[in-house]
Every structure is written in C-alpha cells, then in structure tokens.
Short mmCIF file of C-alpha atoms and ligand atoms in Angstrom, two decimals:
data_model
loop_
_atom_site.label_atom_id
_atom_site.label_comp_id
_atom_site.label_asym_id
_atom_site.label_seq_id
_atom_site.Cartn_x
_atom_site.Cartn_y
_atom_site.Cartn_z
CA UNK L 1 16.33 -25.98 12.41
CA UNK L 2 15.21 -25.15 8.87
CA UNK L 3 15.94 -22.08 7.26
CA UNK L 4 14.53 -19.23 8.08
CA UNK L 5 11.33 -17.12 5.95
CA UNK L 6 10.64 -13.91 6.47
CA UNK L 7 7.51 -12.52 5.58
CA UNK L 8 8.92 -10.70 2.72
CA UNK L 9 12.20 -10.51 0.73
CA UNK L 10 12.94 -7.20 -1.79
CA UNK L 11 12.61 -7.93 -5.63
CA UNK L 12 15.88 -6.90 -7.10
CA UNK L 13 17.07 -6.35 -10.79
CA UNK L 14 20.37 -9.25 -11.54
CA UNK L 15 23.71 -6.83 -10.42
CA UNK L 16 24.90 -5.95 -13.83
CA UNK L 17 21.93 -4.51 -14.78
CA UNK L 18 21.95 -1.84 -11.45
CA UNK L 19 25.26 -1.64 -12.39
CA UNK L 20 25.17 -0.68 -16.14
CA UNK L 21 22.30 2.10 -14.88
CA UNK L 22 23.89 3.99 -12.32
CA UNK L 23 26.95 4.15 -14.46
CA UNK L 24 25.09 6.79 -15.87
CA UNK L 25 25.72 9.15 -12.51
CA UNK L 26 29.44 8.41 -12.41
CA UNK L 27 29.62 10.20 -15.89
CA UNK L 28 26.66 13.05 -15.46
CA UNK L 29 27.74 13.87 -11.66
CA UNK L 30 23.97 14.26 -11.46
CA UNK L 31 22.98 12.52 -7.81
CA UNK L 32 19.87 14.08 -7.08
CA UNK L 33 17.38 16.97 -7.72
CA UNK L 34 15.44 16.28 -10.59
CA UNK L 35 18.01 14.26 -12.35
CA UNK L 36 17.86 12.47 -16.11
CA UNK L 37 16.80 9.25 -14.50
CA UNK L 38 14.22 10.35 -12.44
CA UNK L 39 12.20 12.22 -15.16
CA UNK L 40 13.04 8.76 -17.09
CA UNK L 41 11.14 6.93 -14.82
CA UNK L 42 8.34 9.73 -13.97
CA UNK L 43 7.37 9.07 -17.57
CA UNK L 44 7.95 5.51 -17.76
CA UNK L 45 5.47 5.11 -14.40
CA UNK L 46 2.87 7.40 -15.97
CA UNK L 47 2.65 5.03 -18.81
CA UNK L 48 2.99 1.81 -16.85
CA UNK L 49 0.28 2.71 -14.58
CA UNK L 50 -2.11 4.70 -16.49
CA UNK L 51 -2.08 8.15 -15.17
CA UNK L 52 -1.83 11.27 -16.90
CA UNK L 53 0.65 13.02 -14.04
CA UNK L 54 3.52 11.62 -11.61
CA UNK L 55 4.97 13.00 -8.86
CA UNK L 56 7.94 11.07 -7.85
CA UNK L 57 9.42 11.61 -3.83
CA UNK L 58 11.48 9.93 -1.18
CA UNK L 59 9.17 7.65 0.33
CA UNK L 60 5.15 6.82 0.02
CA UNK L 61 4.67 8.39 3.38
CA UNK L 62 5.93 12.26 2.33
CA UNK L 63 4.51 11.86 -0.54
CA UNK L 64 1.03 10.83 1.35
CA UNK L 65 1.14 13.95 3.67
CA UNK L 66 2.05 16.28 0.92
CA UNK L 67 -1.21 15.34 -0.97
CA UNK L 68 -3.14 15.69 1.68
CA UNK L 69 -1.26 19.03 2.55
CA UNK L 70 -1.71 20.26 -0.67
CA UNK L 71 -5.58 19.14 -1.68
CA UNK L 72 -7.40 19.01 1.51
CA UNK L 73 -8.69 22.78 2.40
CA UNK L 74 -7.28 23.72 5.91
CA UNK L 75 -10.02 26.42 7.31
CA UNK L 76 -8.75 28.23 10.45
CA UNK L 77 -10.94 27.36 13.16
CA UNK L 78 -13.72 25.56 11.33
CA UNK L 79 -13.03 22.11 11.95
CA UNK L 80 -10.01 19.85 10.05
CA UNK L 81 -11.58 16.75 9.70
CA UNK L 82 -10.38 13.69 7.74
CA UNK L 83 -12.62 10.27 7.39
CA UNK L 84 -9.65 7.62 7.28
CA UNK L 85 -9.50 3.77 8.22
CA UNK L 86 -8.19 2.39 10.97
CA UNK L 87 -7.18 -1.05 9.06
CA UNK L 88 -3.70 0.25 7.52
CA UNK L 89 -0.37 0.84 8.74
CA UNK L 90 0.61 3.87 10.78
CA UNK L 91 1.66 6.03 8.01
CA UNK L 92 -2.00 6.65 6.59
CA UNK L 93 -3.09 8.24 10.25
CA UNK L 94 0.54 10.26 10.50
CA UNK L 95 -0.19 11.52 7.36
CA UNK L 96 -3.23 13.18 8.18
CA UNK L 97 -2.52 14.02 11.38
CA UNK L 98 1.02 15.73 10.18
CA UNK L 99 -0.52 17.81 7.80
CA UNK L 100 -2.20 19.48 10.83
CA UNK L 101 -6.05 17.64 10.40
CA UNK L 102 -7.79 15.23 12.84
CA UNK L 103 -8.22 11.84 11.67
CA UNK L 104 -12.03 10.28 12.42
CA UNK L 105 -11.97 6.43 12.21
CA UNK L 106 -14.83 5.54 10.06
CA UNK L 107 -14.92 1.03 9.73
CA UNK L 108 -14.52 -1.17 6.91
CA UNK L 109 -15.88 -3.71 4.46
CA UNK L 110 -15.89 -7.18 6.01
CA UNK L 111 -14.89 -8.75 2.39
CA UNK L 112 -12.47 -6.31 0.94
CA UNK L 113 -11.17 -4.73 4.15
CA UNK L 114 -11.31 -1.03 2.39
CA UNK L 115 -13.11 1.85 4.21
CA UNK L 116 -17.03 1.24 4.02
CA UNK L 117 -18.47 4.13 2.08
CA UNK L 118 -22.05 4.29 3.78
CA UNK L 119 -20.19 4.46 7.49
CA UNK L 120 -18.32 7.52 5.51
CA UNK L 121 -20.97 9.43 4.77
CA UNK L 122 -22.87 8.89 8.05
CA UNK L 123 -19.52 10.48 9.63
CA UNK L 124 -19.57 13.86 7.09
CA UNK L 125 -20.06 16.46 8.89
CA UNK L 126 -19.04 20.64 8.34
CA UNK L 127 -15.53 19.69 9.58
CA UNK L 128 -14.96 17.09 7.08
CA UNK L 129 -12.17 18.35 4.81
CA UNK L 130 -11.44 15.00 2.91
CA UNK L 131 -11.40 11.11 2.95
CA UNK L 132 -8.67 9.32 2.53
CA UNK L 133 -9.43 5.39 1.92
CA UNK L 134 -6.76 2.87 1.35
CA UNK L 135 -6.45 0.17 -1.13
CA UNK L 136 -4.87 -2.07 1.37
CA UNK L 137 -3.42 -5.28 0.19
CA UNK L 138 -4.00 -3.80 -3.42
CA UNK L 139 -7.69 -4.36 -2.58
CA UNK L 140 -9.48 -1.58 -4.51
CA UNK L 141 -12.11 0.31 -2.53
CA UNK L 142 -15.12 0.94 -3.98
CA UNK L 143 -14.17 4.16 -5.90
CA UNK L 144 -17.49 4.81 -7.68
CA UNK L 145 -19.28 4.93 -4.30
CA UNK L 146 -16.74 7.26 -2.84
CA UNK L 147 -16.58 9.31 -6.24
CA UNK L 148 -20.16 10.03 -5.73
CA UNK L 149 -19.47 10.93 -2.22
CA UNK L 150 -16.60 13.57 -3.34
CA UNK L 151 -19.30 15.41 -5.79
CA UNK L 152 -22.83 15.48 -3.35
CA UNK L 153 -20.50 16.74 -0.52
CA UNK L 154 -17.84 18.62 -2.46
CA UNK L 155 -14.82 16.96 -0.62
CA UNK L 156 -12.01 15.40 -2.09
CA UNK L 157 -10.86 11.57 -1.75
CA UNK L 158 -7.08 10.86 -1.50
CA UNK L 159 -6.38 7.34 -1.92
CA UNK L 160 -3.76 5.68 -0.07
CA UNK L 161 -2.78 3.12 -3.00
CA UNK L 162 0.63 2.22 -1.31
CA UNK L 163 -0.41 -1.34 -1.98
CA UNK L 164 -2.01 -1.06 -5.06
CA UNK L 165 1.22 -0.80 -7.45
CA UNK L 166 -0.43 -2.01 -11.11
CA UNK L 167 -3.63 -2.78 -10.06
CA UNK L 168 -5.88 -2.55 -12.38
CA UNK L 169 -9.91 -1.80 -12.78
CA UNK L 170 -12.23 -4.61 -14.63
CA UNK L 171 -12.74 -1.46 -17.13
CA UNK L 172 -8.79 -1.72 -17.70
CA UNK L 173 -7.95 1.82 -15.59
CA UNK L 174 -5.03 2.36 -13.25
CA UNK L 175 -6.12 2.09 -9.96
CA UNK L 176 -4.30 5.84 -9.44
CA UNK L 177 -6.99 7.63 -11.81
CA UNK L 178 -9.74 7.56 -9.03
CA UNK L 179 -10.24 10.75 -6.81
CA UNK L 180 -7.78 13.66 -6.49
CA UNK L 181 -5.08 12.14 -5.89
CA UNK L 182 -3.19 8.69 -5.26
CA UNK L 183 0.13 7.89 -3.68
CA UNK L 184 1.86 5.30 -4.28
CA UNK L 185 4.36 3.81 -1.89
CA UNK L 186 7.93 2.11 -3.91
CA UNK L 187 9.36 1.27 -0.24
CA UNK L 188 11.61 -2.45 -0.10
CA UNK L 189 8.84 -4.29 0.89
CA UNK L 190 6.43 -3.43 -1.87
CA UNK L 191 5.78 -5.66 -4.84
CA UNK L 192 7.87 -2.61 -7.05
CA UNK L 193 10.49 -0.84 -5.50
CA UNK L 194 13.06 1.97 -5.52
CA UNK L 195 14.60 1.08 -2.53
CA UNK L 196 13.03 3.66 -0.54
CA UNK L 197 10.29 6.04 -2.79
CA UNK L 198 6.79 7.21 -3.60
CA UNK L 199 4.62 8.88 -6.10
CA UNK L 200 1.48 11.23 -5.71
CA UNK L 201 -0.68 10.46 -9.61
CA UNK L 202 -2.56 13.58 -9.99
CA UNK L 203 -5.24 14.03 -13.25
CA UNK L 204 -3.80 17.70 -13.52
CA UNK L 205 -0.74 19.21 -14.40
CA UNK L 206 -1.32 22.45 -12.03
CA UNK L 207 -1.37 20.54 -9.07
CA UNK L 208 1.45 17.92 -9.95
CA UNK L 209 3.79 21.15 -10.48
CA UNK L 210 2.41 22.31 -7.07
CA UNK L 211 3.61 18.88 -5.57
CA UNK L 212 6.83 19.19 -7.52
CA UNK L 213 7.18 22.06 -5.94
CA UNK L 214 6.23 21.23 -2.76
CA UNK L 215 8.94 18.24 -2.21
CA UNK L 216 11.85 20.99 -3.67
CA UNK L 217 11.69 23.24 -0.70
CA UNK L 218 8.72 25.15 -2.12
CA UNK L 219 10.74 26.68 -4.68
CA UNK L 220 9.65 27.92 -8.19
CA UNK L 221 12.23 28.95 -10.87
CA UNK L 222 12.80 32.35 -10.26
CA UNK L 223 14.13 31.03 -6.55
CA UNK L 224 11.04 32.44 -5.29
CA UNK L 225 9.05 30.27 -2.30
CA UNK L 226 4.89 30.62 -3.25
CA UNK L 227 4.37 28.26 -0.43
CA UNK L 228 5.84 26.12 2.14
CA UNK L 229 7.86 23.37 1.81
CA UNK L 230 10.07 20.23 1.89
CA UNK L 231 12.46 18.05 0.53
CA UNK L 232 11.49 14.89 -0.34
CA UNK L 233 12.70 14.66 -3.75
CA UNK L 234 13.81 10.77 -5.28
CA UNK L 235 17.69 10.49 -5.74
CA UNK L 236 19.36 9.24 -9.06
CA UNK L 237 20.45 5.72 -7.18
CA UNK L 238 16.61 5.12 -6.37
CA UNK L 239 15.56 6.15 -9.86
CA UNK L 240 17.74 3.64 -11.45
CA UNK L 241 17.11 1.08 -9.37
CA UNK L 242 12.76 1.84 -10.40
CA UNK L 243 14.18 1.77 -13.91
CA UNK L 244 15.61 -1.60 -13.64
CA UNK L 245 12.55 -2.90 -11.43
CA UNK L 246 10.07 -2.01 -13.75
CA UNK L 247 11.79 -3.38 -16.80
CA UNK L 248 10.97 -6.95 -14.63
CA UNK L 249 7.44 -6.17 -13.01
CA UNK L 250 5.14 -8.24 -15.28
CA UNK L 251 7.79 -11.31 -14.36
CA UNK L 252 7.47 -10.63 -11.12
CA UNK L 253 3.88 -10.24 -10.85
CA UNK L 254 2.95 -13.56 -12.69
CA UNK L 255 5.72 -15.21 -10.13
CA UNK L 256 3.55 -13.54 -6.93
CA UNK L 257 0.23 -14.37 -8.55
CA UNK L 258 1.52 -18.06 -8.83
CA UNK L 259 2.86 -18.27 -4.66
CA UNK L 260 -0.72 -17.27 -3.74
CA UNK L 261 -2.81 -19.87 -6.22
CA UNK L 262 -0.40 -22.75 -3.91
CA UNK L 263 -1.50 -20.91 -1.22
CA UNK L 264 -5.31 -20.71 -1.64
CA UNK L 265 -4.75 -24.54 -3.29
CA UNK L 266 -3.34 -25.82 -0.14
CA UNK L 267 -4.98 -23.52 2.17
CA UNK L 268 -8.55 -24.49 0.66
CA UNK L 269 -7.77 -27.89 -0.02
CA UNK L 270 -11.03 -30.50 -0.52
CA UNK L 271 -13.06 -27.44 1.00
CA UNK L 272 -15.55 -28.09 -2.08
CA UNK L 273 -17.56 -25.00 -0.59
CA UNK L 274 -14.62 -22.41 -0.57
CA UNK L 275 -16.11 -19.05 -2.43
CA UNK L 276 -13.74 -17.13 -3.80
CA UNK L 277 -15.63 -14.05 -4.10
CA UNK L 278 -15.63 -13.81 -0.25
CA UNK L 279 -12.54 -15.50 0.33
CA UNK L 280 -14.78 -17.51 3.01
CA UNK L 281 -13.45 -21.45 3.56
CA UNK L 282 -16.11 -23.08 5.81
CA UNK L 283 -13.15 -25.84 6.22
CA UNK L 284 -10.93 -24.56 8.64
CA UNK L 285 -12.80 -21.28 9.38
CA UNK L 286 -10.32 -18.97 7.21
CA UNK L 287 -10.87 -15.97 5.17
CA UNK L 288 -8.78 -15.31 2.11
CA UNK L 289 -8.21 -12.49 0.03
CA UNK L 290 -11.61 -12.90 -2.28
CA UNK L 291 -11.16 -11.93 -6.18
CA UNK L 292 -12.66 -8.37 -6.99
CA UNK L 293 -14.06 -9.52 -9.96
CA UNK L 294 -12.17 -8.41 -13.49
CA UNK L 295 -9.87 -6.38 -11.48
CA UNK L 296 -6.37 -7.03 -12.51
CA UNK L 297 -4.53 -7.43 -8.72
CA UNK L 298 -0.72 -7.29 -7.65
CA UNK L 299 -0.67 -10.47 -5.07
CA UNK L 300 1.04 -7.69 -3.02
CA UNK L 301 0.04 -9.68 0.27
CA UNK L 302 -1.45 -12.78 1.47
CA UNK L 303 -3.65 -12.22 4.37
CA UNK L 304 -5.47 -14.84 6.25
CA UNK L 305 -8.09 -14.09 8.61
CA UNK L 306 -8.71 -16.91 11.50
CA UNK L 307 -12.14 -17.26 13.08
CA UNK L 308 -11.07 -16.26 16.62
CA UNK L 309 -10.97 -19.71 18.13
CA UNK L 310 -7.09 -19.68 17.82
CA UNK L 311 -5.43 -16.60 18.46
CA UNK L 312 -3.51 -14.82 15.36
CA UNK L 313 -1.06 -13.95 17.81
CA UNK L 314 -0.77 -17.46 19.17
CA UNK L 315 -0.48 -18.89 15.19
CA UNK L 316 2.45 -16.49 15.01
CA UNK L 317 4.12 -17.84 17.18
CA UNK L 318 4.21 -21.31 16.85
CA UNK L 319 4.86 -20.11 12.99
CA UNK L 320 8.23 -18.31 14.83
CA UNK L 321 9.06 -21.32 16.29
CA UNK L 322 9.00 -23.29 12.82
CA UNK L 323 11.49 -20.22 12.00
CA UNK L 324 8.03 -18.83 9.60
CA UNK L 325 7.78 -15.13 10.15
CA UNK L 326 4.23 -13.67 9.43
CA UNK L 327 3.48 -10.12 10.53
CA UNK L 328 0.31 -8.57 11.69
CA UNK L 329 -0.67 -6.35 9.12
CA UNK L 330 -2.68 -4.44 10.66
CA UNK L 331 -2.89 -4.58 13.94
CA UNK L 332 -3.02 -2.55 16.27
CA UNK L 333 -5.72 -0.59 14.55
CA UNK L 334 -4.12 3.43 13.64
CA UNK L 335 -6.58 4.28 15.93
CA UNK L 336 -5.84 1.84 19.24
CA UNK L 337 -2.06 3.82 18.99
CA UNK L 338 -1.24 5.81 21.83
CA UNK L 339 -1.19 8.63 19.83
CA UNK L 340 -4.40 8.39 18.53
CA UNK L 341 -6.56 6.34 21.05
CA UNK L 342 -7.95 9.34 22.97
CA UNK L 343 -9.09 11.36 19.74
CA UNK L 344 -12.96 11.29 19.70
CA UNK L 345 -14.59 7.89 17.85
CA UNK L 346 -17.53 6.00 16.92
CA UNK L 347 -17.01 2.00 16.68
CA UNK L 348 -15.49 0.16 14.23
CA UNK L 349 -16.26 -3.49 15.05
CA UNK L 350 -15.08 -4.98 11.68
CA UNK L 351 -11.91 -3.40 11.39
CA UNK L 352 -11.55 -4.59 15.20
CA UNK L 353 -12.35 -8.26 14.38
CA UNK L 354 -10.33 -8.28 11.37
CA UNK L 355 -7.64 -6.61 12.71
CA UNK L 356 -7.82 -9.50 15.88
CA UNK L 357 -7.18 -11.82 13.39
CA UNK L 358 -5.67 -11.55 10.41
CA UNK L 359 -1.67 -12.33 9.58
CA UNK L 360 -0.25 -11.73 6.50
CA UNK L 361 1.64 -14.81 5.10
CA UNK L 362 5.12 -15.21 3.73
CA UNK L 363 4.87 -13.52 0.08
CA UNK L 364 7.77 -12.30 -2.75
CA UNK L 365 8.48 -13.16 -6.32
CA UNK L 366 11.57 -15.65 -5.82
CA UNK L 367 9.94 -17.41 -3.14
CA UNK L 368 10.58 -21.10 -3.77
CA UNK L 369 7.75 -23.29 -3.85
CA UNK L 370 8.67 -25.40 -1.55
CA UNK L 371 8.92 -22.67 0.87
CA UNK L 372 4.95 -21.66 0.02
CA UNK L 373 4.12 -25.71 0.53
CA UNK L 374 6.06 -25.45 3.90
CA UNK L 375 4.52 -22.40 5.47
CA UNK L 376 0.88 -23.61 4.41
CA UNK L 377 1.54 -27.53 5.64
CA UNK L 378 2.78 -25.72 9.05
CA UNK L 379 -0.08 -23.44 9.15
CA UNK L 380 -2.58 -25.93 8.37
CA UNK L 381 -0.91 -28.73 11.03
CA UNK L 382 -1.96 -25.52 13.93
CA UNK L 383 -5.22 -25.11 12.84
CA UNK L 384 -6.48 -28.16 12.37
N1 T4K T 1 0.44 3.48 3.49
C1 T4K T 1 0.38 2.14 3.66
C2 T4K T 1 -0.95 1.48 3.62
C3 T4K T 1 1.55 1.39 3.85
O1 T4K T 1 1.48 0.05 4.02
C4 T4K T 1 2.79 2.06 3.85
C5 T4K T 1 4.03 1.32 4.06
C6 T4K T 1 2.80 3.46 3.66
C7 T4K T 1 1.60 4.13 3.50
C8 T4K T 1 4.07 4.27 3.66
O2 T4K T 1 4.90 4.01 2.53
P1 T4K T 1 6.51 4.18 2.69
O3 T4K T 1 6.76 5.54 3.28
O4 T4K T 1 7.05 3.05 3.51
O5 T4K T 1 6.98 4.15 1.23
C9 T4K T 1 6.95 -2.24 6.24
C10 T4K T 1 7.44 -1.11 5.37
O6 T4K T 1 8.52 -0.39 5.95
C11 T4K T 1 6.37 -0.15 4.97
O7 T4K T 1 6.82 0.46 3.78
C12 T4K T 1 5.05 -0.84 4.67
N2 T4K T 1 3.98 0.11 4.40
C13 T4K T 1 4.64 -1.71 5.83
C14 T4K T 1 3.34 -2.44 5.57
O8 T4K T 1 5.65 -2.68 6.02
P2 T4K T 1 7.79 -3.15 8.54
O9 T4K T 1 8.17 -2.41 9.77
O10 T4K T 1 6.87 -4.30 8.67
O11 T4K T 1 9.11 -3.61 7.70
P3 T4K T 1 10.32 -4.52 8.12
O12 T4K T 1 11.56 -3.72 8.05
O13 T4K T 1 10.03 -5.21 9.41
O14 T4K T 1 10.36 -5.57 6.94
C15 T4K T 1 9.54 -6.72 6.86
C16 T4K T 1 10.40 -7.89 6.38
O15 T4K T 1 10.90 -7.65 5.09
C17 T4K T 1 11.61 -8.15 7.24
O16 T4K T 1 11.31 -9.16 8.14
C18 T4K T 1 12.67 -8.66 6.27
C19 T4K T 1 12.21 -8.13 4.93
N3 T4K T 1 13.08 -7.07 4.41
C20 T4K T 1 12.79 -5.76 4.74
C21 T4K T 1 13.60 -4.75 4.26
C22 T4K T 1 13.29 -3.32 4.61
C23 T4K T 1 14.17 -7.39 3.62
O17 T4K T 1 14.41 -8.58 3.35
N4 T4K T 1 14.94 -6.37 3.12
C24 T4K T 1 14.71 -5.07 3.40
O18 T4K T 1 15.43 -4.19 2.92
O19 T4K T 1 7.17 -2.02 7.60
#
C-alpha cells in the first residue's frame, strides 16, 4: 500500500528556530497573559495583514463569538437575529448561536461559495442584529455589496475570515479591513498557524481594548469587571510559534500556490474550454476554485465540486482506499445539524448542491509533487 496523505499536514518553523524563541520564556518566566511575545506578534500581524487593530485569543472560534458578543446589539425581547451561511464549518453557526442570537440561513454564490448578498437583504427584517459572511476557502465575499448593506440598514457585518489569512483585495487591502470586524482563525490546519489561536482585526482602538478585555475575564486595570467575560487569551508557546511561522509565510504561500497550479494543470488537462473565472471544466464536469480577479489569494484549500453523477461521498472513498484522505468541507450544511435543523428557514438550494458535492483535496506547503500528481491521476482514473 502506498503511503498515506492526509488532507492536510501543519506548516512548521525548522526546530532550532522554535527552539531559540521560546528560550525567551525559560528566562522571563512569562507563560501567558499578555506576555512580550504576544504583543510581538499582535504588532507584527497588524502590519503583515494590513489592519490598524489586533486582537490576539486562544482559538478562531472564541475569538468569533466574542465579536459577535461584543458588536452585534442584543435587544431583550425584540428579536436576535443573525443572517449567516450555511456553507462553513460548525464554528461560524456556534458562534452565533453561543452568543445568545438565532442564526437564519440565508444561500450562497454558485461561483465563489460566499453568502449571496441580494438573498441577505431579502432576509432583513426588525430582528436582524448582524450578518456574518465567511470568506471560506479564502474566497472573499463581495464586501462592497455587503458594506452597502451595513449602512442602508444600519447593521453590522462580521466576517468570518478564518480562511482568509493574507488575502488580499485587487486594490492591495487586507481582507480584515472590511466591516466591523474580522476573525481570523491560526488553528493547525490553517495555511498560518499558532498551534491553536485566533485574532478579531477591528478599525478602532475602543473596541479592540473592549475585546482585550473581554478574553481577560472582563477585567480593566483597576481589577474592576465593566462587563462580562472570558479567558481566551494566546499563551507565550503559541505566540512564538506565530513568530516563527510568519517569518516563513510568503515561502509557504508561493509553495501552496504552486500544489494547486499541478492541480488545476492536471485536473483541467486538454479541457481547451476550462474558464478560470468560474472554475467551470466542461471536461469531466468539475468546478474549481475560479480566480477573483486581482485578488491576492492564500491557496488555503483546494475544493472540487463534482456534477452529481458520481457521488462526493463515493469519490472519497475509493480516494480512502488509495490511502488519499479528502474531507468534506462543508458538508453537512451548519444548518442540516441536529442542533440547528429545526430553527425556522427559507431554502438554500446552492449551498445544498454545493455542499452535495464538493471535497476538498489534499493541500500543505511541503507537499511533494509527486504526491499532488498522485492524488489528481487517482482522482481523474474515478471520474473518468
Ligand atoms: N470558521 C471557519 C470557517 C473555520 O473553518 C474554522 C475552523 C473556524 C471558524 C474556527 O477556527 P478555530 O477555532 O479552529 O481556530 C479542522 C480544524 O480543526 C478547524 O480549525 C477548521 N476550521 C476546520 C475546517 O478543519 P477537522 O476536524 O477537519 O480537523 P482534523 O483534526 O480532522 O485535521 C484534518 C487533518 O489535518 C488530519 O487528517 C491530519 C491533519 N492534522 C491535523 C492536526 C490538528 C495534522 O497533521 N496535524 C494536526 O495537528 O477540523
């Protein structure tokens, strides 16, 4: 049997260099709360992705639910609404629905996959306290629709930009400048990491202390509590290890970008009508990722979507059974969960077909290229 590949493997500084970082704890005795290295990489991330204010926490999701926590107006018997996608992974809907508001499932863009903005606005309502889209696959939603949105209704848009590490707009912005808020998620998995971690980019410095705050128990300097809160604040070891990481991001970047040109090369292969604006190959009835035009992306994922005549599920596991490990990102829909699936809403048929059939490929920076070559010649040989 040939080696396993899993659909993703962690990007990870060389030893020495983790090593040489966190020697830095074993002489401060500083572990945690607010340490050195954490506001060293709080700054470091603010310039890297081109936001004015960071709020660094424990994981993406926290930090998720304690933007929405803190920006979205609760109103005491009026209705706490939140327009959300279904197409993301379970986080996005546990955020929303931890911070005490109801999720509605508005559906998505057939070519990017984001939340559609005109099915948003058709859902606004006097209960709608916010909208929180999500850049999934580092996909940017369209942000100047939704920004328009925010201002004729007065609600605010959180993104969900756990995929969207370094993306950037064709007019060279971060993609955490748009809305109120955007968290980031730095989880194992993610094109950067800190192990585990997140960040909430905020434009201003009020509410970033309010989230600083927030993920220290609440507490203010005096030792006073203003509000409630928890602790979800990023330790020295994950710090260091975001140091390191981003010292190596544009590397690994340029190494992702260069797994998913083989890809779409072998995937699209004498398919002389592939677009890649829509992602559409008439060949063997796929759907890539398409290019947002000038957008700078992060190749944080390779999803495929299948026409339906094979099952995704079925491709997965003969994949399995070549020891290839895709993953269904994202399905079940947020909204077919147990949890969720008796909450009150409308149809999303694109989110439902996409989410039928997509699977994310096998995707991370040291990813050998004969690896790529084997996972597309196997994929191809099924649906064919
Ligand atoms: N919003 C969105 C849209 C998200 O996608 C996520 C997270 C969040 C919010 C929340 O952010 P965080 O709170 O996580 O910061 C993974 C990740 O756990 C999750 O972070 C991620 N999205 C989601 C899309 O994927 P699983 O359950 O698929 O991960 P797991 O453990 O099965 O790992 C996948 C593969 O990666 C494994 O087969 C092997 C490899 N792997 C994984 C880990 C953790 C390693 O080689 N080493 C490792 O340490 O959820």
């Amino acid at each position: 049997m040939k080696k396993p590949i899993q659909v993703t493997r962690p990007s990870l500084p060389p030893f020495e260099e983790y090593a040489e970082e966190i020697k830095k704890i074993w002489e401060n005795y500083r572990l945690t709360n607010f340490g050195p290295l954490e506001e060293e990489l709080r700054a470091a991330l603010e310039e890297f992705l081109g936001v004015e204010n960071i709020v660094l926490f424990t994981n993406g999701h926290q930090a998720l639910e304690a933007a929405i926590k803190l920006i979205a107006e609760r109103r005491e018997g009026e209705g706490n609404e939140i327009i959300t996608t279904p197409f993301t992974f379970a986080s996005t809907t546990h955020a929303i629905a931890g911070s005490g508001f109801r999720p509605v499932f508005a559906d998505i863009d057939p070519v990017t996959y984001t939340l559609d903005p005109q099915k948003v606005e058709a859902l606004i309502g006097p209960k709608t306290r916010a909208i929180v889209p999500v850049h999934v696959y580092g996909m940017l939603c369209d942000t100047a629709a939704f920004e328009n949105i925010s201002r004729k209704y007065n609600i605010p848009v959180i993104y969900d930009a756990a995929h969207a590490f370094g993306v950037r707009t064709a007019e060279g912005k971060g993609a955490g400048t748009a809305g109120a808020a955007s968290m980031f998620s730095f989880h194992a998995t993610k094109a950067f990491n800190t192990v585990e971690g997140g960040a909430v980019a905020v434009k201003d410095k009020e509410t970033a202390e309010k989230l600083r705050k927030f993920c220290n128990f609440g507490l203010g300097d005096g030792g006073d509590a203003e509000m409630t809160g928890t602790n979800a604040k990023m330790t020295e070891f994950a710090a260091a290890m975001g140091i390191c990481n981003l010292r190596h991001i544009g590397e690994v970047i340029k190494k992702r970008e260069q797994i998913c040109k083989t890809y779409t090369e072998l995937l699209t292969e004498g398919d002389n009508g592939f677009d890649p604006a829509t992602g559409i190959s008439g060949k063997y009835g796929i759907k890539l990722l398409p290019e947002q035009k000038g957008t700078f992306p992060n190749y944080a994922y390779y999803p495929v979507v299948f026409s339906g005549n094979i099952k995704a599920e079925e491709i997965a596991e003969k994949l399995a059974a070549e020891n290839i490990f895709v993953r269904r990102y994202f399905f079940p829909l947020t909204s077919d969960f147990s949890c969720y699936k008796n909450l009150p809403h409308g149809e999303t048929p694109v989110a439902d077909r996409i989410s039928a059939n997509v699977l994310a490929l096998p995707l991370y920076a040291d990813m050998e290229e004969a690896d790529v070559r084997r996972v597309a010649k196997a994929l191809l040989k099924i649906i064919k």
